[in-house]
Coordinates of C-alpha atoms and ligand atoms in Angstrom, one line a residue:
M1 CA 158.0 -2.5 177.2
C2 CA 160.1 0.0 179.1
G3 CA 158.9 1.6 182.3
I4 CA 159.7 4.9 184.1
V5 CA 159.3 5.9 187.7
A6 CA 160.4 9.1 189.4
Y7 CA 160.1 10.5 192.9
I8 CA 160.8 13.8 194.7
G9 CA 159.8 14.5 198.3
G10 CA 160.9 14.1 201.9
K11 CA 161.4 10.3 201.9
D12 CA 164.1 8.0 200.8
A13 CA 163.6 7.7 197.1
A14 CA 165.1 4.3 196.4
P15 CA 162.5 2.0 198.1
I16 CA 159.7 4.0 196.4
L17 CA 161.4 3.7 193.0
L18 CA 162.0 0.0 193.4
E19 CA 158.4 -0.6 194.5
G20 CA 157.2 1.4 191.4
L21 CA 159.5 -0.6 189.1
A22 CA 158.1 -3.9 190.5
R23 CA 154.6 -2.6 189.6
L24 CA 155.8 -2.1 186.0
E25 CA 157.3 -5.6 185.7
Y26 CA 154.2 -6.9 184.0
R27 CA 155.0 -4.8 180.9
G28 CA 158.0 -7.0 180.2
Y29 CA 161.7 -5.9 180.5
D30 CA 165.2 -7.3 180.6
S31 CA 167.1 -4.9 182.9
A32 CA 166.5 -2.2 185.5
G33 CA 168.2 0.7 187.2
V34 CA 167.8 3.6 189.6
A35 CA 169.6 6.9 190.2
V36 CA 169.1 9.2 193.2
T37 CA 170.5 12.5 194.4
G38 CA 169.8 14.8 197.3
K39 CA 170.9 17.9 199.1
T40 CA 174.4 16.5 199.6
G41 CA 174.8 16.5 195.8
G42 CA 176.3 13.9 193.5
L43 CA 174.5 11.1 191.6
K44 CA 174.2 7.6 193.0
L45 CA 173.5 5.0 190.3
V46 CA 172.8 1.2 190.3
K47 CA 171.7 -0.6 187.2
K48 CA 171.7 -4.2 186.2
K49 CA 170.6 -6.7 183.6
G50 CA 167.9 -9.0 185.1
R51 CA 164.9 -8.6 187.4
V52 CA 163.9 -5.7 189.7
A53 CA 164.6 -8.1 192.6
D54 CA 168.2 -8.4 191.5
L55 CA 168.5 -4.6 191.3
A56 CA 167.0 -4.2 194.8
A57 CA 169.5 -6.7 196.1
A58 CA 172.4 -4.7 194.5
V59 CA 171.3 -1.3 196.0
P60 CA 173.5 -0.6 199.0
A61 CA 172.2 0.7 202.3
R62 CA 174.0 4.0 201.8
F63 CA 172.1 4.6 198.5
K64 CA 170.3 7.7 200.0
G65 CA 168.6 10.6 198.3
T66 CA 165.2 12.2 198.3
V67 CA 164.9 12.6 194.6
G68 CA 165.4 9.8 192.0
I69 CA 164.5 8.1 188.8
G70 CA 164.1 4.5 187.9
H71 CA 163.7 2.4 184.8
T72 CA 162.9 -1.0 183.5
R73 CA 164.4 -1.6 180.0
W74 CA 163.2 -3.7 177.1
A75 CA 166.2 -3.7 174.8
T76 CA 166.0 -1.9 171.4
H77 CA 169.4 -0.4 170.8
G78 CA 172.0 -2.7 172.2
E79 CA 171.7 -6.1 174.0
P80 CA 170.4 -6.4 177.5
S81 CA 173.4 -5.6 179.7
D82 CA 174.4 -3.6 182.8
A83 CA 176.0 -0.9 180.6
N84 CA 172.9 -0.6 178.4
S85 CA 170.5 -0.4 181.3
H86 CA 169.1 3.0 182.2
P87 CA 169.6 5.5 183.8
H88 CA 172.3 6.9 181.5
L89 CA 174.7 9.6 182.6
D90 CA 176.6 12.4 180.8
G91 CA 180.5 12.3 181.0
A92 CA 180.6 14.5 184.1
E93 CA 178.0 12.4 185.8
R94 CA 175.8 15.4 186.6
F95 CA 172.7 14.4 184.6
A96 CA 170.9 11.0 184.7
V97 CA 168.3 10.2 182.1
V98 CA 165.7 7.4 181.7
H99 CA 163.9 7.0 178.4
N100 CA 161.1 5.0 176.8
G101 CA 160.7 5.2 173.0
I102 CA 163.2 5.3 170.2
I103 CA 165.5 8.2 169.1
E104 CA 165.6 7.7 165.4
N105 CA 168.6 10.0 164.6
A106 CA 170.6 8.6 167.5
E107 CA 173.5 7.3 165.2
E108 CA 173.9 10.7 163.6
L109 CA 173.8 12.5 167.0
R110 CA 176.3 10.0 168.5
A111 CA 178.7 10.5 165.6
K112 CA 178.5 14.3 166.1
L113 CA 179.0 14.1 169.8
E114 CA 181.9 11.6 169.4
S115 CA 183.6 14.0 167.0
E116 CA 183.4 16.6 169.8
G117 CA 185.2 14.3 172.2
V118 CA 182.3 12.7 174.0
V119 CA 183.0 9.1 175.1
F120 CA 180.0 6.8 175.2
A121 CA 179.5 4.2 177.9
S122 CA 176.7 2.2 176.2
E123 CA 175.3 1.3 172.8
T124 CA 171.9 2.9 173.5
D125 CA 170.1 5.7 171.8
T126 CA 169.2 7.1 175.2
E127 CA 172.8 8.0 176.2
V128 CA 172.8 10.5 173.4
L129 CA 170.2 12.5 175.4
A130 CA 172.3 12.6 178.5
H131 CA 175.2 14.0 176.6
L132 CA 173.0 16.4 174.6
I133 CA 171.5 17.8 177.9
A134 CA 175.0 18.3 179.3
A135 CA 176.1 20.1 176.1
H136 CA 173.1 22.5 176.3
A137 CA 173.6 23.0 180.1
K138 CA 176.8 24.8 179.2
E139 CA 174.6 27.6 177.6
T140 CA 172.0 27.9 180.4
D141 CA 171.5 27.7 184.1
E142 CA 168.0 26.2 183.7
L143 CA 167.7 22.4 183.5
E144 CA 164.4 22.9 181.7
D145 CA 166.1 24.9 178.9
A146 CA 168.9 22.3 178.6
V147 CA 166.3 19.5 178.2
R148 CA 164.3 21.5 175.7
G149 CA 167.5 22.2 173.8
A150 CA 168.4 18.6 173.7
L151 CA 164.9 17.4 172.7
A152 CA 164.9 20.0 169.8
R153 CA 167.7 18.0 168.2
V154 CA 166.0 14.6 168.6
V155 CA 163.8 12.8 166.0
G156 CA 161.7 10.0 167.4
T157 CA 159.5 9.1 170.3
Y158 CA 160.2 9.6 174.0
G159 CA 159.0 9.6 177.5
I160 CA 161.9 10.8 179.6
A161 CA 162.8 11.7 183.2
V162 CA 165.9 13.8 183.9
L163 CA 167.8 14.2 187.2
D164 CA 170.3 16.9 187.7
A165 CA 172.7 16.5 190.6
E166 CA 173.2 20.3 190.7
R167 CA 169.4 20.9 190.9
P168 CA 168.1 18.3 193.4
D169 CA 165.0 20.3 193.9
R170 CA 163.4 19.1 190.6
I171 CA 163.0 16.4 188.0
V172 CA 162.2 17.3 184.4
V173 CA 160.0 15.0 182.4
A174 CA 158.9 15.1 178.8
R175 CA 156.5 13.2 176.5
N176 CA 156.4 12.7 172.8
G177 CA 154.7 9.5 171.8
S178 CA 155.5 7.6 175.0
P179 CA 153.3 8.2 178.0
I180 CA 154.3 10.2 181.1
V181 CA 151.9 10.7 184.0
L182 CA 152.5 12.9 187.1
G183 CA 151.3 11.7 190.5
I184 CA 150.4 14.4 193.1
G185 CA 151.1 13.5 196.7
E186 CA 151.3 15.4 200.0
K187 CA 154.5 17.4 199.8
E188 CA 155.8 14.8 197.4
M189 CA 155.4 14.2 193.7
F190 CA 155.8 11.2 191.4
A191 CA 156.1 10.6 187.7
A192 CA 155.7 7.3 185.8
S193 CA 155.0 5.9 182.4
D194 CA 152.0 4.0 183.8
V195 CA 149.6 4.7 186.7
A196 CA 150.3 1.2 187.9
A197 CA 153.5 2.6 189.5
L198 CA 151.6 5.4 191.2
V199 CA 148.3 4.0 192.7
R200 CA 150.0 2.9 195.9
Y201 CA 150.9 6.5 196.6
T202 CA 148.3 8.7 195.0
R203 CA 145.1 8.8 192.9
Q204 CA 145.6 12.3 191.7
V205 CA 147.3 12.2 188.3
V206 CA 148.1 14.5 185.4
H207 CA 148.7 13.1 182.0
L208 CA 151.2 14.9 179.8
D209 CA 150.4 15.6 176.2
D210 CA 152.7 14.9 173.3
G211 CA 155.2 17.7 173.0
E212 CA 154.8 18.7 176.7
L213 CA 157.4 18.9 179.5
A214 CA 157.0 19.3 183.2
T215 CA 159.1 20.5 186.1
V216 CA 158.3 18.3 189.1
R217 CA 159.1 19.6 192.6
A218 CA 158.2 18.2 196.0
D219 CA 155.6 20.9 196.4
G220 CA 154.0 20.8 192.9
F221 CA 154.6 20.9 189.2
S222 CA 154.5 23.2 186.2
T223 CA 154.0 22.1 182.6
F224 CA 155.1 23.8 179.4
T225 CA 155.7 23.1 175.7
Q226 CA 158.8 22.4 173.7
D227 CA 158.8 26.1 172.8
A228 CA 158.5 27.2 176.5
R229 CA 154.9 28.2 176.6
M230 CA 153.3 27.4 179.9
T231 CA 150.3 25.0 179.8
A232 CA 147.4 24.5 182.2
K233 CA 146.6 20.9 183.4
Q234 CA 143.8 19.6 185.5
P235 CA 144.5 16.6 187.7
S236 CA 142.2 13.7 187.3
T237 CA 141.4 10.9 189.8
V238 CA 142.3 7.3 189.1
D239 CA 139.6 4.9 190.2
W240 CA 141.5 1.7 189.8
E241 CA 142.2 -0.2 193.0
E242 CA 145.7 -1.1 194.1
A243 CA 144.5 -4.7 194.6
S244 CA 143.9 -4.9 190.8
Y245 CA 147.7 -5.0 190.5
D246 CA 148.0 -8.3 192.5
T247 CA 147.1 -11.8 191.3
A248 CA 144.9 -12.1 194.4
G249 CA 145.5 -15.8 194.9
H250 CA 145.3 -16.7 191.2
A251 CA 148.2 -18.5 189.5
H252 CA 148.4 -15.8 186.9
F253 CA 147.0 -12.4 186.0
L254 CA 145.5 -13.9 182.9
I255 CA 143.2 -16.3 184.7
K256 CA 142.4 -13.6 187.3
E257 CA 141.3 -11.3 184.4
I258 CA 139.4 -14.0 182.6
S259 CA 137.5 -14.7 185.9
E260 CA 136.9 -11.0 186.5
Q261 CA 134.8 -10.7 183.3
P262 CA 131.3 -10.9 184.8
A263 CA 132.2 -7.9 187.0
A264 CA 134.0 -6.1 184.2
V265 CA 131.0 -6.5 181.9
E266 CA 128.7 -5.3 184.7
R267 CA 130.8 -2.1 185.0
T268 CA 130.8 -1.6 181.2
L269 CA 127.0 -1.8 181.3
S270 CA 126.4 0.1 184.5
G271 CA 124.0 3.0 184.1
R272 CA 124.0 2.6 180.3
V273 CA 121.1 0.3 179.5
D274 CA 117.9 2.3 179.2
E275 CA 115.0 -0.2 179.3
R276 CA 112.3 2.4 179.2
F277 CA 113.3 3.6 175.7
A278 CA 115.0 0.3 174.8
T279 CA 118.3 2.0 174.1
A280 CA 121.7 2.8 175.5
H281 CA 122.8 6.0 177.3
L282 CA 126.3 7.0 176.2
G283 CA 126.7 10.6 177.1
G284 CA 130.4 10.5 176.3
L285 CA 129.8 10.0 172.6
N286 CA 129.1 13.7 172.4
L287 CA 126.7 13.1 169.4
D288 CA 123.1 14.2 169.4
A289 CA 120.5 12.0 167.6
R290 CA 120.6 14.2 164.5
E291 CA 124.4 13.8 164.3
A292 CA 124.2 10.1 165.0
R293 CA 121.8 9.7 162.1
A294 CA 123.9 11.7 159.7
F295 CA 126.8 9.2 159.5
Q296 CA 126.6 6.9 156.5
R297 CA 129.5 4.6 157.5
V298 CA 131.5 3.5 160.5
K299 CA 135.2 2.7 160.4
I300 CA 136.7 1.0 163.4
L301 CA 140.5 1.0 164.0
G302 CA 142.6 -0.8 166.5
C303 CA 145.6 -3.2 166.7
G304 CA 145.7 -6.9 167.5
S305 CA 142.9 -8.0 169.8
A306 CA 141.5 -4.5 169.8
Y307 CA 141.1 -4.8 166.0
Y308 CA 139.4 -8.1 166.4
S309 CA 137.0 -6.7 169.0
G310 CA 136.4 -3.9 166.4
E311 CA 135.4 -6.6 163.9
L312 CA 132.8 -7.8 166.4
G313 CA 131.8 -4.1 166.8
A314 CA 131.4 -3.6 163.1
Q315 CA 129.2 -6.6 162.9
L316 CA 127.0 -5.4 165.8
I317 CA 126.6 -1.9 164.2
E318 CA 125.7 -3.3 160.8
E319 CA 123.2 -5.8 162.3
L320 CA 121.5 -3.5 164.8
A321 CA 121.8 -0.1 163.2
R322 CA 122.1 -1.2 159.5
I323 CA 124.9 1.3 159.0
P324 CA 127.8 -0.1 156.9
A325 CA 130.6 -0.7 159.3
H326 CA 134.1 -2.1 158.8
A327 CA 137.1 -2.6 161.0
E328 CA 140.7 -2.2 159.9
P329 CA 144.1 -2.6 161.6
A330 CA 145.1 1.0 162.7
S331 CA 148.7 0.1 161.9
E332 CA 147.8 -0.4 158.2
F333 CA 145.3 2.4 158.0
R334 CA 147.7 5.1 159.2
Y335 CA 150.3 4.3 156.5
R336 CA 148.0 4.2 153.5
N337 CA 147.1 7.9 153.2
P338 CA 143.5 7.1 154.0
V339 CA 140.6 8.9 152.5
I340 CA 138.8 10.6 155.4
E341 CA 135.1 11.1 154.7
A342 CA 132.9 13.7 156.4
D343 CA 130.0 11.2 156.7
T344 CA 132.0 8.4 158.2
L345 CA 132.3 8.0 161.9
Y346 CA 135.7 6.7 163.0
I347 CA 136.0 4.7 166.2
A348 CA 139.4 3.9 167.7
V349 CA 139.7 0.9 170.1
S350 CA 142.4 0.5 172.7
Q351 CA 142.8 -1.1 176.1
S352 CA 145.8 0.9 177.0
G353 CA 144.9 4.0 175.1
E354 CA 148.6 4.4 174.3
T355 CA 149.1 2.1 171.3
Y356 CA 151.2 4.2 169.0
D357 CA 149.8 3.0 165.7
T358 CA 146.2 3.6 166.9
L359 CA 147.1 7.0 168.3
A360 CA 148.8 7.9 165.0
A361 CA 145.6 6.8 163.1
V362 CA 143.5 9.0 165.3
Q363 CA 145.8 12.0 164.7
E364 CA 145.7 11.4 161.0
I365 CA 141.9 11.3 161.0
K366 CA 141.7 14.5 163.1
R367 CA 144.3 16.3 161.0
K368 CA 142.1 15.6 157.9
G369 CA 139.0 16.9 159.7
G370 CA 137.3 13.5 160.5
R371 CA 135.2 12.8 163.6
V372 CA 136.7 10.1 165.8
L373 CA 135.4 8.4 169.0
G374 CA 137.4 6.2 171.3
V375 CA 136.4 2.9 172.9
V376 CA 139.2 2.9 175.5
N377 CA 139.8 1.3 178.9
T378 CA 142.4 3.6 180.4
V379 CA 140.9 6.8 181.6
G380 CA 142.9 9.9 180.6
S381 CA 145.2 7.9 178.2
A382 CA 146.5 9.6 175.0
I383 CA 144.0 8.0 172.7
A384 CA 141.1 8.9 175.0
R385 CA 142.3 12.5 175.2
E386 CA 142.8 12.8 171.5
C387 CA 139.3 11.5 170.5
D388 CA 136.2 13.8 170.2
G389 CA 134.3 11.6 172.6
G390 CA 133.7 7.9 173.3
V391 CA 133.0 5.2 175.7
Y392 CA 135.2 4.1 178.6
L393 CA 135.2 0.4 179.3
H394 CA 135.6 0.5 183.1
A395 CA 137.0 -3.1 182.8
G396 CA 139.7 -2.3 185.4
P397 CA 143.4 -2.5 184.8
E398 CA 144.5 -5.3 182.6
I399 CA 148.0 -6.5 183.6
S400 CA 148.5 -9.7 181.6
V401 CA 149.9 -9.1 178.2
A402 CA 147.1 -11.0 176.5
S403 CA 143.9 -9.1 176.5
T404 CA 140.8 -10.8 177.8
K405 CA 138.5 -8.7 179.9
A406 CA 139.2 -5.6 177.8
F407 CA 138.3 -7.6 174.7
T408 CA 135.0 -8.7 176.1
S409 CA 134.2 -5.3 177.6
T410 CA 135.0 -3.7 174.2
A411 CA 132.5 -6.0 172.5
V412 CA 129.9 -5.1 175.1
A413 CA 130.6 -1.4 174.6
F414 CA 130.1 -1.9 170.8
A415 CA 126.8 -3.6 171.6
L416 CA 125.7 -0.5 173.5
I417 CA 126.9 1.8 170.7
A418 CA 125.1 -0.4 168.1
L419 CA 121.9 -0.4 170.2
H420 CA 122.1 3.4 170.6
F421 CA 122.7 3.9 166.8
G422 CA 120.0 1.3 166.0
R423 CA 117.4 3.1 168.1
V424 CA 118.1 6.4 166.4
H425 CA 117.7 4.6 163.1
D426 CA 115.2 1.8 162.5
L427 CA 115.7 -0.8 165.3
S428 CA 112.2 -1.4 166.7
P429 CA 111.5 -0.9 170.4
A430 CA 110.8 -4.7 170.6
D431 CA 114.2 -5.5 169.2
G432 CA 115.8 -2.8 171.4
Q433 CA 114.1 -4.5 174.5
R434 CA 115.4 -7.9 173.3
I435 CA 119.0 -6.5 173.2
C436 CA 118.7 -4.7 176.5
A437 CA 117.6 -8.0 178.1
G438 CA 120.4 -9.9 176.4
L439 CA 123.0 -7.4 177.6
K440 CA 121.8 -7.7 181.2
A441 CA 122.0 -11.5 181.0
L442 CA 125.6 -11.5 179.9
P443 CA 127.4 -11.4 183.3
D444 CA 125.6 -14.5 184.7
Q445 CA 126.1 -16.3 181.4
I446 CA 129.8 -15.6 181.5
R447 CA 129.8 -17.0 185.1
E448 CA 128.2 -20.2 183.7
I449 CA 130.9 -20.5 181.1
L450 CA 133.7 -19.9 183.6
A451 CA 132.2 -22.8 185.7
Q452 CA 133.3 -25.1 182.9
E453 CA 137.0 -24.3 183.4
E454 CA 138.0 -27.7 184.6
S455 CA 136.6 -29.6 181.6
I456 CA 138.1 -26.9 179.2
A457 CA 141.4 -27.2 180.9
K458 CA 141.4 -31.0 180.2
L459 CA 140.7 -30.4 176.6
A460 CA 143.4 -27.7 176.4
G461 CA 145.9 -30.1 177.8
Q462 CA 145.2 -32.5 175.0
Y463 CA 145.0 -30.0 172.1
A464 CA 148.1 -28.2 173.3
Q465 CA 150.1 -31.3 172.3
N466 CA 149.6 -30.5 168.6
A467 CA 152.1 -28.3 166.7
G468 CA 149.3 -26.2 165.4
M469 CA 145.5 -25.5 165.4
M470 CA 143.0 -24.1 162.9
F471 CA 140.2 -21.8 164.1
V472 CA 137.1 -21.4 161.8
G473 CA 133.9 -19.5 162.0
R474 CA 131.3 -17.9 159.7
V475 CA 130.1 -14.3 159.9
R476 CA 129.4 -13.8 163.6
G477 CA 131.8 -16.6 164.5
W478 CA 134.6 -15.3 162.3
P479 CA 136.0 -12.5 164.5
V480 CA 135.6 -14.9 167.5
A481 CA 137.7 -17.5 165.6
R482 CA 140.4 -14.8 164.8
E483 CA 140.6 -13.8 168.5
G484 CA 140.7 -17.4 169.6
A485 CA 143.7 -18.1 167.3
Q486 CA 145.4 -14.9 168.5
K487 CA 145.0 -15.8 172.2
L488 CA 146.3 -19.4 171.6
K489 CA 149.4 -18.4 169.7
E490 CA 150.1 -15.4 172.0
V491 CA 150.2 -17.3 175.3
S492 CA 151.0 -20.9 174.3
Y493 CA 153.2 -20.3 171.2
V494 CA 151.1 -23.1 169.5
H495 CA 150.8 -22.0 165.9
A496 CA 147.2 -21.1 165.2
E497 CA 145.5 -19.9 162.1
A498 CA 142.0 -18.5 161.7
Y499 CA 140.0 -18.8 158.5
P500 CA 136.4 -18.0 157.6
A501 CA 134.8 -21.5 157.5
S502 CA 133.5 -20.6 154.0
E503 CA 137.1 -20.1 152.8
L504 CA 138.5 -23.4 153.9
K505 CA 137.9 -25.1 150.6
H506 CA 139.7 -22.3 148.8
G507 CA 143.1 -23.3 150.1
P508 CA 143.7 -24.1 153.8
L509 CA 141.8 -27.4 153.6
A510 CA 145.1 -28.8 152.2
L511 CA 146.5 -28.4 155.7
I512 CA 143.8 -30.5 157.4
G513 CA 144.8 -33.9 158.6
P514 CA 145.1 -35.8 162.0
E515 CA 148.0 -33.6 163.0
L516 CA 146.0 -30.3 162.7
P517 CA 142.9 -30.1 164.9
T518 CA 140.3 -27.4 164.3
V519 CA 138.3 -25.3 166.7
A520 CA 134.9 -24.5 165.0
V521 CA 132.9 -21.6 166.4
V522 CA 129.3 -22.6 165.6
P523 CA 126.5 -20.7 167.2
D524 CA 122.9 -21.9 166.8
D525 CA 122.1 -19.4 164.0
E526 CA 121.0 -19.5 160.4
L527 CA 124.5 -20.7 159.4
R528 CA 124.8 -23.7 161.7
E529 CA 124.0 -26.2 158.9
K530 CA 126.7 -24.7 156.7
N531 CA 129.2 -24.8 159.6
L532 CA 128.3 -28.5 160.1
T533 CA 129.0 -29.2 156.5
T534 CA 132.5 -27.6 156.9
M535 CA 133.1 -29.7 160.0
G536 CA 132.1 -32.8 158.1
E537 CA 134.7 -31.9 155.4
I538 CA 137.3 -31.6 158.1
R539 CA 136.3 -34.9 159.7
A540 CA 136.4 -36.6 156.3
R541 CA 140.1 -35.6 156.2
H542 CA 140.7 -37.1 159.7
G543 CA 141.0 -33.7 161.3
R544 CA 139.9 -33.5 164.9
V545 CA 137.2 -31.0 165.6
L546 CA 136.5 -29.1 168.8
M547 CA 133.2 -27.3 168.4
V548 CA 132.3 -24.3 170.5
G549 CA 128.6 -23.5 170.3
H550 CA 125.1 -23.9 171.8
S551 CA 124.0 -27.4 171.0
A552 CA 126.0 -30.6 170.5
P553 CA 126.0 -31.9 166.8
D554 CA 125.9 -35.5 165.7
P555 CA 129.3 -36.9 167.0
K556 CA 130.3 -37.5 163.4
Y557 CA 130.9 -33.7 163.1
A558 CA 133.0 -33.1 166.2
E559 CA 134.9 -35.3 168.7
D560 CA 134.7 -32.6 171.4
C561 CA 132.3 -29.8 172.3
I562 CA 132.2 -26.9 174.6
L563 CA 128.6 -25.7 175.0
I564 CA 127.7 -22.3 176.3
P565 CA 124.4 -20.6 177.1
K566 CA 122.4 -18.9 174.4
N567 CA 121.8 -15.2 174.3
E568 CA 120.4 -13.1 171.5
P569 CA 122.1 -14.1 168.1
E570 CA 123.7 -10.6 167.8
L571 CA 125.2 -10.9 171.3
D572 CA 126.3 -14.5 171.1
P573 CA 129.8 -13.8 169.8
I574 CA 130.6 -12.0 173.1
L575 CA 130.1 -15.3 174.9
L576 CA 131.6 -17.6 172.3
G577 CA 135.0 -15.9 172.9
I578 CA 135.2 -16.8 176.6
P579 CA 135.8 -20.6 176.3
L580 CA 138.6 -19.8 173.8
Q581 CA 140.3 -17.6 176.4
L582 CA 140.2 -20.5 178.9
L583 CA 141.4 -22.9 176.2
A584 CA 144.4 -20.7 175.4
Y585 CA 145.2 -20.1 179.1
H586 CA 145.2 -23.8 180.0
A587 CA 147.2 -24.7 176.8
A588 CA 149.8 -22.2 178.0
V589 CA 149.8 -23.6 181.5
A590 CA 150.1 -27.2 180.2
L591 CA 153.1 -26.1 178.1
E592 CA 154.6 -24.2 181.0
R593 CA 154.7 -20.9 179.2
D594 CA 155.4 -17.5 180.8
V595 CA 151.6 -17.0 180.7
D596 CA 151.4 -13.3 181.7
K597 CA 154.5 -12.2 179.8
P598 CA 154.7 -14.1 176.6
R599 CA 158.1 -13.9 174.9
N600 CA 158.7 -11.0 172.5
L601 CA 155.5 -9.2 173.5
A602 CA 154.7 -6.1 175.5
K603 CA 151.5 -5.0 177.1
S604 CA 151.3 -1.8 175.3
V605 CA 153.2 -1.1 172.1
T606 CA 154.1 2.6 172.3
V607 CA 156.6 2.4 169.5
E608 CA 155.9 2.0 165.7
Ligands
AGP701 C1 146.1 -8.8 172.9 O1 146.1 -10.0 173.5 C2 147.5 -8.3 172.5 N1 148.4 -8.3 173.5 C3 147.5 -7.2 171.5 O2 147.1 -7.6 170.3 C4 146.8 -5.9 171.9 O3 145.4 -6.1 171.9 C5 147.2 -4.8 171.0 O4 148.5 -4.5 171.1 C6 146.4 -3.5 171.2 O5 146.6 -3.0 172.5 P1 145.7 -1.8 173.0 O6 144.3 -2.4 173.2 O7 146.3 -1.4 174.3 O8 145.7 -0.7 172.0

């Protein structure tokens, strides 16, 4: 999705903006642009359809200025083109604006501005903002007031950065539903939509809240609200390494992130497993034992893979703590006027912490007085700040659009939450010890699975030749099957459907035949025999079966097998997902897909 970078300081802005934009390429985009100004006045602008490298090649040597803004655009209003790229200018070319999000009343505002004689140079909603700021600047000398005046007329979501050729000592940024983070340097300041663009220059960041604006100068910043009240912000430190934003010798970020999972899980577990009391320490939950016992239900909310990891979480909480738990897509929940119950604990899951639908669900719960915790990867993100407490994953930055290490770390975080809740309820110390030991075994067991990459790649090459694939699993295997299908379709574009194995006979069995192979997720648990029966039914219809599980069945049930180490039954689903990630990755490679940036998808969906 779109990206924003802004710089003000003593250096030449353009190279810093271009470097920052390159760091945001992973989010997906179709065009890019930069605008700079300086003490000599006047705006300089270059913007182009295409890659950041094309933009860098088009920036002339005389493109000088110590303050500037840059943007990578993912088209919403108007096709990808030079004209529709950001930054957008007002008619007098005094103001330059970059914008992430969607201005919902753009058409109405455009018509009004056109009736007043404004001529538009693009089809975008963003250009409306540039003209509105110019209109309000006629009534005030303060850039901040002009921006506030313009934003007051706008309905929709935005993260924006505004440059004023007549005020080269500042940039004004604003956030409403689309992230903006300030980066604090030495006599220089940065702003961006994603810390990825900042980590090369600074680790000290300030996250803006929705409805907040900031004036950013070379020597500092001030923040205020849309109604001009000053706000106080504390900088936080980003602990993610710059190296995390490189492929580090891997062919793609996706395989790098799959390979990083042992270390990611170690970080998620670090300091949290308490073997003495056979429980988990999760201080960030902000719940004492009495409060933790008082909840009668748990509702988990997330989108896409975050939702599927929430399904694994619900299962873990029910199994270990015996509290009824259920996961639901946040995108559905927020629109159905949900009943918020005082004795339900709500948990929002998000890698980015910026997914708009999940954030909106959290806000809806809080507005109705519910208690909501976050299981979030990105420290200081909007969802993390909005929640009443939670668990950070510490999985490290996830760059590839398809989530892998965050998915696994989320499942591990839920295992910790379930263990903690279990031990304040009726999970015995012996069972608690068993889960502690199982958790500690996970990183090495993931390493063992990753060691099978070559053979899984071979299978992926074969299975990728089919037009579609079915994924089935029962109970613990069912969320794993769902995530396996999601990964495959996302990165390889091979159609994949997931069904509970128990549901196959109720409809989808009609699809089964030699042209539709099935991945069956079959742990060695009490449901193995039932799963084998389902596999037999598929084989009887000449469907090819690839089984992922712990022990090879009679060959009549499955042509192919991926066997993984056994952990505790409750924790096995965490491991069962790993081979499916490798399968999806290698299917995508075999089909020569754009592995890290699948078509039509964005890393974080900050719009509705
Ligand atoms: C995962 O592979 C997907 N790209 C997508 O489903 C993702 O999990 C979803 O958009 C939620 O993102 P979040 O975790 O950043 O909230």
